[in-house]
PDB file of C-alpha atoms in Angstrom:
ATOM      1  CA  PHE A   1     146.794  85.724 104.617  1.00  0.00           C
ATOM      2  CA  HIS A   2     147.083  89.516 105.143  1.00  0.00           C
ATOM      3  CA  PRO A   3     150.108  90.473 107.093  1.00  0.00           C
ATOM      4  CA  PHE A   4     147.879  92.644 109.581  1.00  0.00           C
ATOM      5  CA  ALA A   5     145.907  89.526 110.326  1.00  0.00           C
ATOM      6  CA  MET A   6     148.877  87.343 110.758  1.00  0.00           C
ATOM      7  CA  THR A   7     150.773  89.871 113.163  1.00  0.00           C
ATOM      8  CA  THR A   8     147.875  91.097 115.186  1.00  0.00           C
ATOM      9  CA  VAL A   9     144.611  89.277 115.048  1.00  0.00           C
ATOM     10  CA  MET A  10     146.100  85.725 114.759  1.00  0.00           C
ATOM     11  CA  ASN A  11     148.767  86.211 117.447  1.00  0.00           C
ATOM     12  CA  ILE A  12     146.361  88.004 119.931  1.00  0.00           C
ATOM     13  CA  ALA A  13     143.813  85.327 119.366  1.00  0.00           C
ATOM     14  CA  LEU A  14     146.245  82.602 120.002  1.00  0.00           C
ATOM     15  CA  LEU A  15     147.698  84.397 123.064  1.00  0.00           C
ATOM     16  CA  LYS A  16     144.101  84.847 124.655  1.00  0.00           C
ATOM     17  CA  GLY A  17     143.099  81.123 123.664  1.00  0.00           C
ATOM     18  CA  MET A  18     140.295  82.521 121.300  1.00  0.00           C
ATOM     19  CA  GLU A  19     138.761  80.378 118.413  1.00  0.00           C
ATOM     20  CA  LEU A  20     140.001  81.368 115.033  1.00  0.00           C
ATOM     21  CA  ILE A  21     137.726  80.911 111.984  1.00  0.00           C
ATOM     22  CA  LEU A  22     139.831  81.149 108.799  1.00  0.00           C
ATOM     23  CA  HIS A  23     138.476  81.243 105.332  1.00  0.00           C
ATOM     24  CA  PRO A  24     141.456  80.819 102.652  1.00  0.00           C
ATOM     25  CA  LYS A  25     139.018  82.034  99.850  1.00  0.00           C
ATOM     26  CA  LEU A  26     136.457  84.888  99.724  1.00  0.00           C
ATOM     27  CA  GLU A  27     133.414  82.693 100.045  1.00  0.00           C
ATOM     28  CA  LEU A  28     130.760  85.392 101.193  1.00  0.00           C
ATOM     29  CA  LYS A  29     127.981  82.596 101.784  1.00  0.00           C
ATOM     30  CA  ARG A  30     130.409  80.646 104.030  1.00  0.00           C
ATOM     31  CA  ILE A  31     131.648  83.794 105.814  1.00  0.00           C
ATOM     32  CA  VAL A  32     127.941  84.548 106.543  1.00  0.00           C
ATOM     33  CA  ARG A  33     127.058  81.340 107.530  1.00  0.00           C
ATOM     34  CA  ASP A  34     129.996  81.080 110.059  1.00  0.00           C
ATOM     35  CA  LEU A  35     129.015  84.596 111.426  1.00  0.00           C
ATOM     36  CA  VAL A  36     125.753  83.264 112.109  1.00  0.00           C
ATOM     37  CA  GLN A  37     126.176  79.638 113.224  1.00  0.00           C
ATOM     38  CA  ARG A  38     129.557  80.075 114.941  1.00  0.00           C
ATOM     39  CA  ASN A  39     128.306  83.074 117.124  1.00  0.00           C
ATOM     40  CA  VAL A  40     131.290  85.257 116.056  1.00  0.00           C
ATOM     41  CA  THR A  41     131.684  88.379 118.161  1.00  0.00           C
ATOM     42  CA  ILE A  42     134.813  89.872 116.585  1.00  0.00           C
ATOM     43  CA  PHE A  43     135.179  90.017 112.651  1.00  0.00           C
ATOM     44  CA  PRO A  44     138.434  91.592 111.536  1.00  0.00           C
ATOM     45  CA  ALA A  45     138.784  92.097 107.688  1.00  0.00           C
ATOM     46  CA  VAL A  46     140.515  94.272 105.329  1.00  0.00           C
ATOM     47  CA  PRO A  47     138.295  96.933 103.487  1.00  0.00           C
ATOM     48  CA  MET A  48     138.155  94.735 100.210  1.00  0.00           C
ATOM     49  CA  VAL A  49     136.252  91.975 102.000  1.00  0.00           C
ATOM     50  CA  LEU A  50     133.881  94.407 104.037  1.00  0.00           C
ATOM     51  CA  SER A  51     132.855  96.106 100.784  1.00  0.00           C
ATOM     52  CA  GLN A  52     132.172  92.956  98.933  1.00  0.00           C
ATOM     53  CA  LEU A  53     130.317  91.538 102.082  1.00  0.00           C
ATOM     54  CA  THR A  54     128.124  94.952 102.446  1.00  0.00           C
ATOM     55  CA  ALA A  55     127.156  94.483  98.932  1.00  0.00           C
ATOM     56  CA  PHE A  56     126.323  90.737  99.168  1.00  0.00           C
ATOM     57  CA  LEU A  57     124.156  91.512 102.315  1.00  0.00           C
ATOM     58  CA  LYS A  58     122.302  94.166 100.371  1.00  0.00           C
ATOM     59  CA  LYS A  59     120.988  91.343  98.393  1.00  0.00           C
ATOM     60  CA  GLU A  60     120.640  88.856 101.402  1.00  0.00           C
ATOM     61  CA  ALA A  61     119.922  90.502 104.438  1.00  0.00           C
ATOM     62  CA  ARG A  62     121.125  88.847 107.803  1.00  0.00           C
ATOM     63  CA  VAL A  63     121.315  89.789 111.358  1.00  0.00           C
ATOM     64  CA  PHE A  64     124.581  89.046 113.293  1.00  0.00           C
ATOM     65  CA  PRO A  65     123.203  88.982 117.014  1.00  0.00           C
ATOM     66  CA  SER A  66     126.464  87.801 118.574  1.00  0.00           C
ATOM     67  CA  LEU A  67     128.735  90.338 116.416  1.00  0.00           C
ATOM     68  CA  LYS A  68     130.080  92.919 118.838  1.00  0.00           C
ATOM     69  CA  ILE A  69     132.811  94.550 116.646  1.00  0.00           C
ATOM     70  CA  THR A  70     134.165  94.685 113.275  1.00  0.00           C
ATOM     71  CA  ILE A  71     137.806  95.749 112.774  1.00  0.00           C
ATOM     72  CA  SER A  72     139.133  97.021 109.474  1.00  0.00           C
ATOM     73  CA  ALA A  73     142.725  97.392 108.809  1.00  0.00           C
ATOM     74  CA  GLY A  74     145.465  96.982 105.826  1.00  0.00           C
ATOM     75  CA  ALA A  75     144.166  99.846 103.812  1.00  0.00           C
ATOM     76  CA  ALA A  76     141.839 102.877 104.284  1.00  0.00           C
ATOM     77  CA  LEU A  77     137.970 102.332 104.009  1.00  0.00           C
ATOM     78  CA  SER A  78     136.101 104.020 101.235  1.00  0.00           C
ATOM     79  CA  ALA A  79     133.895 106.894 101.955  1.00  0.00           C
ATOM     80  CA  PRO A  80     130.676 104.779 101.690  1.00  0.00           C
ATOM     81  CA  MET A  81     132.070 102.174 104.108  1.00  0.00           C
ATOM     82  CA  HIS A  82     132.160 105.017 106.861  1.00  0.00           C
ATOM     83  CA  ALA A  83     128.462 105.159 107.517  1.00  0.00           C
TER      84      ALA A  83
END
């Protein structure tokens, strides 16, 4: 896992007693399924994951009603991702 995730996301989630849903591989269908079925409220990811997920969702549109915030870190977002 990315060092940002280990030092901030995982430690804070464990400290606050939050459930973590970890994906050791980038399997977009599984990520989308978990976002919907497990009512994910916070989605931290590196820009590469967000970029690939955005491209995937253009083909397979979904709504994530429980998602409140997406956090990007570990690298700069590309210009198209700022919209």
